[in-house]
C-alpha positions as a printed NumPy array, in Angstrom:
array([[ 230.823,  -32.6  ,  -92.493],
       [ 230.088,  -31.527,  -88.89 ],
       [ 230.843,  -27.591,  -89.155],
       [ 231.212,  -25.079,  -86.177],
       [ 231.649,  -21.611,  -87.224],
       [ 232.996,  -18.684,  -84.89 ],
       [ 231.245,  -14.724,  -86.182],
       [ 233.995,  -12.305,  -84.861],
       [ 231.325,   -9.251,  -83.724],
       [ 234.117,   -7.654,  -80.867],
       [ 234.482,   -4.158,  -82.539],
       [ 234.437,   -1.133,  -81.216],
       [ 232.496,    0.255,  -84.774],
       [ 234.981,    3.199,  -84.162],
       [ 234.541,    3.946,  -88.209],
       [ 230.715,    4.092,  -87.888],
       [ 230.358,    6.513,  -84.883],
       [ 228.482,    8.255,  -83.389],
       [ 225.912,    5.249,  -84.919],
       [ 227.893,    3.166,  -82.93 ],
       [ 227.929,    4.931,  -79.774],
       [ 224.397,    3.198,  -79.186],
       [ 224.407,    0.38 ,  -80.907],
       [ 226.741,   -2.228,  -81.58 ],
       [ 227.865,   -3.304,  -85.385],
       [ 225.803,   -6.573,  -84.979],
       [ 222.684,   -5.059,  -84.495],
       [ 222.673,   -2.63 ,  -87.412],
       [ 219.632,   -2.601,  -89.107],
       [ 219.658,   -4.546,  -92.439],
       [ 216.08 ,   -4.648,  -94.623],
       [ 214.008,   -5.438,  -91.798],
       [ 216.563,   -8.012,  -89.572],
       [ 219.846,   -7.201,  -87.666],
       [ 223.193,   -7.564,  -89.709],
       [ 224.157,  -10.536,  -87.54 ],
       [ 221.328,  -12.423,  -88.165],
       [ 221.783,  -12.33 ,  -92.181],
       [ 225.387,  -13.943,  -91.337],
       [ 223.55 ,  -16.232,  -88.424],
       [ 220.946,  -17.347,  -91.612],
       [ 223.377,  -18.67 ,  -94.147],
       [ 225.265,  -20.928,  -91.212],
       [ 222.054,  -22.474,  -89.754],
       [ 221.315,  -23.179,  -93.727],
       [ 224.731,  -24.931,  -93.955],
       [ 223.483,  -27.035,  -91.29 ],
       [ 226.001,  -26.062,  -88.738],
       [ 225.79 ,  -27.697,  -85.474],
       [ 226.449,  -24.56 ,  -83.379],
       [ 228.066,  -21.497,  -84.014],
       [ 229.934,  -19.024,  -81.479],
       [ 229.886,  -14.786,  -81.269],
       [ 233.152,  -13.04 ,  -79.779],
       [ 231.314,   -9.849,  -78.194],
       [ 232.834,   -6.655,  -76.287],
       [ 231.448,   -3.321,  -77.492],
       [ 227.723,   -3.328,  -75.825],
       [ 227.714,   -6.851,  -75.676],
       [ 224.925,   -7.609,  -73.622],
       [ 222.939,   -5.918,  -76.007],
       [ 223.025,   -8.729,  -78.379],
       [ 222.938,  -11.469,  -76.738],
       [ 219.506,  -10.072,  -75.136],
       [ 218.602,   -9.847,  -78.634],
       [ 219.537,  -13.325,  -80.608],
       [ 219.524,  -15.526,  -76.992],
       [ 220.847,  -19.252,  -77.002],
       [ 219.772,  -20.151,  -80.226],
       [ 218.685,  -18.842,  -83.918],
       [ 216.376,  -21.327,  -85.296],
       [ 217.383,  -24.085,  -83.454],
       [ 221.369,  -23.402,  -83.995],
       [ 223.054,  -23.192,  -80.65 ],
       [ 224.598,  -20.158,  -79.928],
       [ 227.723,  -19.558,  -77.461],
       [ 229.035,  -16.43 ,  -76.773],
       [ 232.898,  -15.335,  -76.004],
       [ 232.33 ,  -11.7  ,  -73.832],
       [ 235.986,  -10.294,  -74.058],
       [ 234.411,   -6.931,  -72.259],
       [ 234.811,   -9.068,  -68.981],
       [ 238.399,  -10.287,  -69.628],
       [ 239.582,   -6.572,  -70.75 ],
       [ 238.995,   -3.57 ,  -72.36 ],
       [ 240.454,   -4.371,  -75.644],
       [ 239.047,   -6.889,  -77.752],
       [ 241.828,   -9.923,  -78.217],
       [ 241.917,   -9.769,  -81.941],
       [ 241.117,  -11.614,  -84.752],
       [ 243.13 ,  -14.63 ,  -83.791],
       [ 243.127,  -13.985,  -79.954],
       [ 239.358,  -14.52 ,  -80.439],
       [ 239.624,  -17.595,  -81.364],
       [ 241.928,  -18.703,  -78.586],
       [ 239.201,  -19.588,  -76.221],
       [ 237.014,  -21.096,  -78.387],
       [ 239.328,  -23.561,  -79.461],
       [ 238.5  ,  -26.411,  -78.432],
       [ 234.967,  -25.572,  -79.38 ],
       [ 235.992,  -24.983,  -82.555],
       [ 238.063,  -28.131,  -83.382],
       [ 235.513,  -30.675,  -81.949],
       [ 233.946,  -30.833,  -85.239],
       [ 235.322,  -31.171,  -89.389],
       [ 235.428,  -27.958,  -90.125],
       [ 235.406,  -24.684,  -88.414],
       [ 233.926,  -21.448,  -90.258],
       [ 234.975,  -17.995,  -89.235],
       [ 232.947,  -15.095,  -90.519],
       [ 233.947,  -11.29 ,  -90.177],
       [ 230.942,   -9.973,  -88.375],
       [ 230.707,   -6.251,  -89.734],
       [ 230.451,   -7.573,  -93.402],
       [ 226.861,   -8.223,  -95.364],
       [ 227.067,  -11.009,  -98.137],
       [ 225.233,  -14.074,  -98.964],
       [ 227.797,  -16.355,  -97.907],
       [ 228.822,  -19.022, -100.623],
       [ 230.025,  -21.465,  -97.597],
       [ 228.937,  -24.728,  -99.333],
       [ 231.009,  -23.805, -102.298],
       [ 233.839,  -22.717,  -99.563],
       [ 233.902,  -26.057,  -97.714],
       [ 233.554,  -28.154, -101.291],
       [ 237.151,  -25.937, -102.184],
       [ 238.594,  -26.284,  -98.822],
       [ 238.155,  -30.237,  -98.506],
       [ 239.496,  -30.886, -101.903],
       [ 242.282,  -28.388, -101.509],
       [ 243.677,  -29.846,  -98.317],
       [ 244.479,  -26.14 ,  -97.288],
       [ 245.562,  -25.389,  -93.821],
       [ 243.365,  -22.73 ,  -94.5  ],
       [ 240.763,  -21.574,  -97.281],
       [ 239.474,  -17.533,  -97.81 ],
       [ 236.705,  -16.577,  -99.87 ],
       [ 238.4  ,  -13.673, -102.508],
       [ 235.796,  -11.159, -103.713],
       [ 236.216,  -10.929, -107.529],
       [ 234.071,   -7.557, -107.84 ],
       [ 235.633,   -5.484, -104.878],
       [ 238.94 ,   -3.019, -105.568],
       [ 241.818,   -4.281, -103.73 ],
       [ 243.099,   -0.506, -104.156],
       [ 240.232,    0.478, -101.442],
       [ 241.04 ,   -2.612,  -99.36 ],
       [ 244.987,   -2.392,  -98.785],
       [ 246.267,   -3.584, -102.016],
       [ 244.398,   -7.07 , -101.29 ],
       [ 245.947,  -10.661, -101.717],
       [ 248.189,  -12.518, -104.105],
       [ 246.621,  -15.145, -105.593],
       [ 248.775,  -17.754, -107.402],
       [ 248.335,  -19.734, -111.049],
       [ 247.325,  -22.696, -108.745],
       [ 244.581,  -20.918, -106.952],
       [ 246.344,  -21.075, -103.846],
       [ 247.639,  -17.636, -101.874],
       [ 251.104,  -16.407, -102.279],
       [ 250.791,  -13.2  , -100.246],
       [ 248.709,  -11.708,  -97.775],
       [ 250.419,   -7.884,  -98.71 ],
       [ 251.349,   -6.457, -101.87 ],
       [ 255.049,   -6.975, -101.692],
       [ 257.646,   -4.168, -102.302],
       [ 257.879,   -3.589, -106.694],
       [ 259.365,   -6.099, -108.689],
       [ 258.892,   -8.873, -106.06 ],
       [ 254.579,   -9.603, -107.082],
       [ 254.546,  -13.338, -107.893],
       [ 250.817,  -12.82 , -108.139],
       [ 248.67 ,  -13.85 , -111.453],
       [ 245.813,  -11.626, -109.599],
       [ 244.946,   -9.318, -106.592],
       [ 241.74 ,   -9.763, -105.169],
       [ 240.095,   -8.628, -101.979],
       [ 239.601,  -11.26 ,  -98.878],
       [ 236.127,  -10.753,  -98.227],
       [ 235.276,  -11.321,  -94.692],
       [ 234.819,  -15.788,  -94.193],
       [ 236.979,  -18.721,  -94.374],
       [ 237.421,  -22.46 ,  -93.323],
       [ 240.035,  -22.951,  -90.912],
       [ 241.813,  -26.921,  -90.99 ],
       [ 242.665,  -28.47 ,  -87.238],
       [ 246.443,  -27.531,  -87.897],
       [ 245.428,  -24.258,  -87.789],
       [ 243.623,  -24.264,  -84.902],
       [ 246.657,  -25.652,  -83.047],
       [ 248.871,  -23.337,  -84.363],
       [ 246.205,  -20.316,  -82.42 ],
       [ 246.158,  -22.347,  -79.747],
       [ 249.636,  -21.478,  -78.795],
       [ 248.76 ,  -17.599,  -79.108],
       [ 249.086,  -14.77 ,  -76.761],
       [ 246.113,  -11.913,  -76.965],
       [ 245.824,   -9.245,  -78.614],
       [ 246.851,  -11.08 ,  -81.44 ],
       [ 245.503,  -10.857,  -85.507],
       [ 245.186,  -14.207,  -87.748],
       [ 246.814,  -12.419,  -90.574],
       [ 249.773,  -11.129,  -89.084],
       [ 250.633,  -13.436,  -86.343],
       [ 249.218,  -17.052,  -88.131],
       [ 248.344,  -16.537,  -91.494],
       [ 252.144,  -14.859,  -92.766],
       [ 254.417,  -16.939,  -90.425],
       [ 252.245,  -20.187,  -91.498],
       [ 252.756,  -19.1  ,  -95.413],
       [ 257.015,  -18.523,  -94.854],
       [ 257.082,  -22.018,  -93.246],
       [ 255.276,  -23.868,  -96.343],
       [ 251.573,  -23.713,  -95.306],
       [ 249.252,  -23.459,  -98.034],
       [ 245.988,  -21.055,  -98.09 ],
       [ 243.613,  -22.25 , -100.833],
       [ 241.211,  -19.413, -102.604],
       [ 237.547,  -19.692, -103.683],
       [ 236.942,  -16.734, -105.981],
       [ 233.415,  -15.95 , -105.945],
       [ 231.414,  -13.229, -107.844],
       [ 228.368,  -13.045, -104.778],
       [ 227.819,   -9.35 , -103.876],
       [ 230.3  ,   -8.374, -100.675],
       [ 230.147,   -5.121,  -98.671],
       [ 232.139,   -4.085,  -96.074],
       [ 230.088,   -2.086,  -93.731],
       [ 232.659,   -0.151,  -91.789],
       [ 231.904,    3.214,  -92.706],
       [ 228.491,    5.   ,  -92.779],
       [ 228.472,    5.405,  -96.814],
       [ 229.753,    2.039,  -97.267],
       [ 226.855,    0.792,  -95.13 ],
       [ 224.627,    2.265,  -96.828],
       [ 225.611,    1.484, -100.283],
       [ 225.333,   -2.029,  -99.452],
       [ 221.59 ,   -1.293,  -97.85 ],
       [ 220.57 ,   -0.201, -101.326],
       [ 222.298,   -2.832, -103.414],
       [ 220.129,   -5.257, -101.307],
       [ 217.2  ,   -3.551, -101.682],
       [ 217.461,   -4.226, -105.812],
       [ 218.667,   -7.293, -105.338],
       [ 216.13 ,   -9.987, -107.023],
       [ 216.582,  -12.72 , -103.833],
       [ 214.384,   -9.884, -102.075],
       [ 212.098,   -8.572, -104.749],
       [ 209.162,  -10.218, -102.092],
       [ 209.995,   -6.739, -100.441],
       [ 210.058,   -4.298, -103.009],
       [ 207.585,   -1.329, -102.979],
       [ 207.76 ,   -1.694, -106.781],
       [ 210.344,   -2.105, -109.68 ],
       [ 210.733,    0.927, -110.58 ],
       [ 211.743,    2.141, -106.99 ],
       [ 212.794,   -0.641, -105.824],
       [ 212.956,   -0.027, -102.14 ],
       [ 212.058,   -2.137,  -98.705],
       [ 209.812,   -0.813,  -95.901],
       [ 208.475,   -2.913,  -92.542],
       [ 205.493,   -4.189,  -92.708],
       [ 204.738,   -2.348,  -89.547],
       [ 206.368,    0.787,  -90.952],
       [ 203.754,    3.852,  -91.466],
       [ 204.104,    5.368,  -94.849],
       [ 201.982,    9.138,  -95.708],
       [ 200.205,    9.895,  -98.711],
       [ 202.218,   10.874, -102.032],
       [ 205.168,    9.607, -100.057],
       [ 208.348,    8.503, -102.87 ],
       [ 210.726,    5.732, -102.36 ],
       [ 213.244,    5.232, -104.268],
       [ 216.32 ,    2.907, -103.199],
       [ 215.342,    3.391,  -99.982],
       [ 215.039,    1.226,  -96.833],
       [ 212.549,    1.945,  -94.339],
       [ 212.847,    0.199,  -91.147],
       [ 210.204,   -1.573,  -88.9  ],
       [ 208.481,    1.368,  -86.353],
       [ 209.432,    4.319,  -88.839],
       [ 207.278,    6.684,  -89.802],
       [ 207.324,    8.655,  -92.875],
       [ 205.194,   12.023,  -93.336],
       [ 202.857,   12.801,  -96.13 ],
       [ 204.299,   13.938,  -99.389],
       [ 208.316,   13.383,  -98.365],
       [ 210.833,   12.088, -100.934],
       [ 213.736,    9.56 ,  -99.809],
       [ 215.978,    8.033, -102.384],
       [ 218.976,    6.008, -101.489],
       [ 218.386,    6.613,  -97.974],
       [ 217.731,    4.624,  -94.811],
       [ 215.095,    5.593,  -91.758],
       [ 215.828,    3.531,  -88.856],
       [ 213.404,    1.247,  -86.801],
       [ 210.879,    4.136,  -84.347],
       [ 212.62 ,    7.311,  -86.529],
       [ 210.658,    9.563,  -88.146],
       [ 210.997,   11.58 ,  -90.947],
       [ 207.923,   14.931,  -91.157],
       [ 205.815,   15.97 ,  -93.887],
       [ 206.972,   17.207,  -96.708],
       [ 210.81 ,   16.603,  -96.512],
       [ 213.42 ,   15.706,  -99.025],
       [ 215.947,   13.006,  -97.955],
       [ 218.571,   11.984, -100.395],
       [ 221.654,    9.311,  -99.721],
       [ 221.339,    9.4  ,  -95.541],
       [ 220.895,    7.936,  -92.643],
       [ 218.169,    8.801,  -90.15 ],
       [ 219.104,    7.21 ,  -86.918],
       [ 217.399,    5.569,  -83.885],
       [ 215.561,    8.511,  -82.109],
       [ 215.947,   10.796,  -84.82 ],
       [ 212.61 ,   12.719,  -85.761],
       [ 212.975,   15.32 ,  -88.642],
       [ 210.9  ,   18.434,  -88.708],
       [ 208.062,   18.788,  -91.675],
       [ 210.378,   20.471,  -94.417],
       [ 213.747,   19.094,  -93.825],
       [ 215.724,   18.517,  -96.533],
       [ 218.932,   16.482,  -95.763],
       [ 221.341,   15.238,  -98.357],
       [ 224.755,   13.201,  -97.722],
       [ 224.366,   12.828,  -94.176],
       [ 224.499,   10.982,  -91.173],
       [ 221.79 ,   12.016,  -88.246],
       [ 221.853,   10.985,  -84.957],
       [ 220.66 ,   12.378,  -81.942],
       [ 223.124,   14.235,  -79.716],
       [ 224.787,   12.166,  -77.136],
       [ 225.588,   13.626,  -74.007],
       [ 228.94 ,   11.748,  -73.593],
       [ 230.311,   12.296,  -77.233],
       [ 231.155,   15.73 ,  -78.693],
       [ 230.79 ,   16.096,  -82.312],
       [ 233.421,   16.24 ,  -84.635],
       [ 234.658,   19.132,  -86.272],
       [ 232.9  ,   18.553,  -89.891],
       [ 229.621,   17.756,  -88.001],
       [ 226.254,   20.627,  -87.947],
       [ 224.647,   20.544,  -84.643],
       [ 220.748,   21.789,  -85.116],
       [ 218.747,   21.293,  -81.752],
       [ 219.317,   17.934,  -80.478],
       [ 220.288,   16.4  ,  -83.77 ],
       [ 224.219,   15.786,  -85.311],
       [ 224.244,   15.864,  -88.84 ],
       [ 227.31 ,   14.325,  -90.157],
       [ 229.048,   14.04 ,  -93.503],
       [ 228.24 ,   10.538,  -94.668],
       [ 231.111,   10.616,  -97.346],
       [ 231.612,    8.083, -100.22 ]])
């Protein structure tokens, strides 16, 4: 099948800030490459012929940093900063890429702030037998109590609800979470065409389309899924990856079971454990990090103790820190912190939560 795929990347990252405030979602570290790029990976495996980014938060910022292409997959990129200052939605985005999308058998549409090894083989083999006018990958491992009360999902396999519906009414065998990529059929497509923006694929396609008889096929699928939204969210998926045995070619060793550059600069009696430590970082002698990520160029001093945090871009730690449950970035001078936040010199230490 000829497959054209659309990564919706427009977010503000309004969850993840102030991390956000300087970089966008897309180019959040992830064991040594930028999230985008893991989703970019698992298209140009399927073979797809070209694949388009909907940008608007710092924008510019990633297309200077994946270009026209990612390993020979043509990339196209839909800026929505220049047509406004909202971003047009998850089915508004689509709306001008259209035509892109449909001139080809099957168009893919991945949401852009999620980390998973897509199944999409599996997802096109369930879409093209289903005859779906649509076909969502359902996360069997994720808590549709965290995610909105999550989908129904028929006897058939095929979607009866996108909402929990009111008590009494569930016509649901099972709940499960949607979990960021589907397969979209030409009907669709022409159904978005006809779409004002702002406008969302759930509310304005997906629940009209289901009322008037469409059906939305399922593909349950077991394959680790994280939602990256939040800081603690991010960085529980960070250190699920790092144990994870498709990248045991970058573990320190199996007992820790942690990733660190190549180029990154590790001190003497330095411990890792579940930690990620990104390319340019430097770690001081005889620190401890466990389930903890250090930015690419951060550094963390001597002798500190780092447990379930973030150390931002810029961020350099004095010898003797000890930092537990946070988020630290450097102080922006166009964002105040927020209330919960501890302001120490020039760096924000914020409640990671989770």
């Amino acid at each position: 099948m000829r497959v054209r795929a659309l990564v919706l990347a427009a977010g503000f990252g309004t969850r993840l800030r102030p991390l956000s405030a300087v970089l966008p979602k897309p180019l959040l570290p992830v064991l040594g490459r930028p999230l985008l790029a893991h989703s970019l990976e698992r298209l140009r495996a399927l073979r797809a012929e070209a694949t388009a980014v909907n940008l608007h938060h710092l924008g510019d910022h990633v297309e200077e940093a994946f270009g026209d292409a990612y390993e020979g997959m043509p990339l196209r990129y839909s800026h929505e900063e220049r047509l406004g200052p909202e971003p047009l939605g998850t089915a508004g985005a689509l709306v001008p890429l259209c035509d892109f999308l449909r001139d080809a058998d099957a168009a893919i549409v991945i949401n852009g702030d999620s980390l998973c090894r897509w199944p999409l083989r599996a997802l096109l083999r369930r879409h093209r037998r289903s005859g779906a006018d649509a076909t969502l990958l359902l996360a069997r491992r994720a808590d549709p109590n965290r995610f909105g009360g999550g989908v129904g999902v028929g006897r058939d396999g095929f979607l009866v609800d996108f909402r929990p519906p009111s008590a009494g009414e569930d016509r649901a065998q099972e709940r499960l979470v949607f979990a960021g990529a589907h397969v979209l059929s030409a009907r669709l497509l022409e159904h978005v065409a006809e779409l004002r923006a702002p406008s969302d694929l759930v509310r304005d396609v997906y629940e009209p389309m289901l009322r008037g008889g469409a059906r939305f096929a399922a593909l349950r699928s077991s394959t680790p899924w994280h939602d990256l939204g939040i800081p603690a969210r991010y960085l529980d998926a960070l250190v699920e990856w790092a144990r994870s045995p498709w990248l045991r070619r970058w573990r320190v060793g199996k007992p820790r079971r942690s990733f660190r550059a190549k180029d990154a600069q590790i001190g003497a009696r330095v411990r890792l454990r579940s930690a990620a430590i990104e390319s340019g970082a430097v770690i001081g002698a005889g620190s401890s990090l466990e389930q903890s990520l250090v930015f690419p160029g951060a550094r963390v001093g001597e002798r500190c103790l780092v447990r379930r945090s973030i150390v931002g871009p810029g961020v350099v730690l004095p010898d003797g820190a000890a930092v537990e449950a946070r988020l630290v970035t450097v102080q922006q001078t166009r964002q105040s912190p927020g209330p919960a936040d501890s302001v120490l010199g020039d760096l924000v230490f914020t409640p990671i939560g989770g």
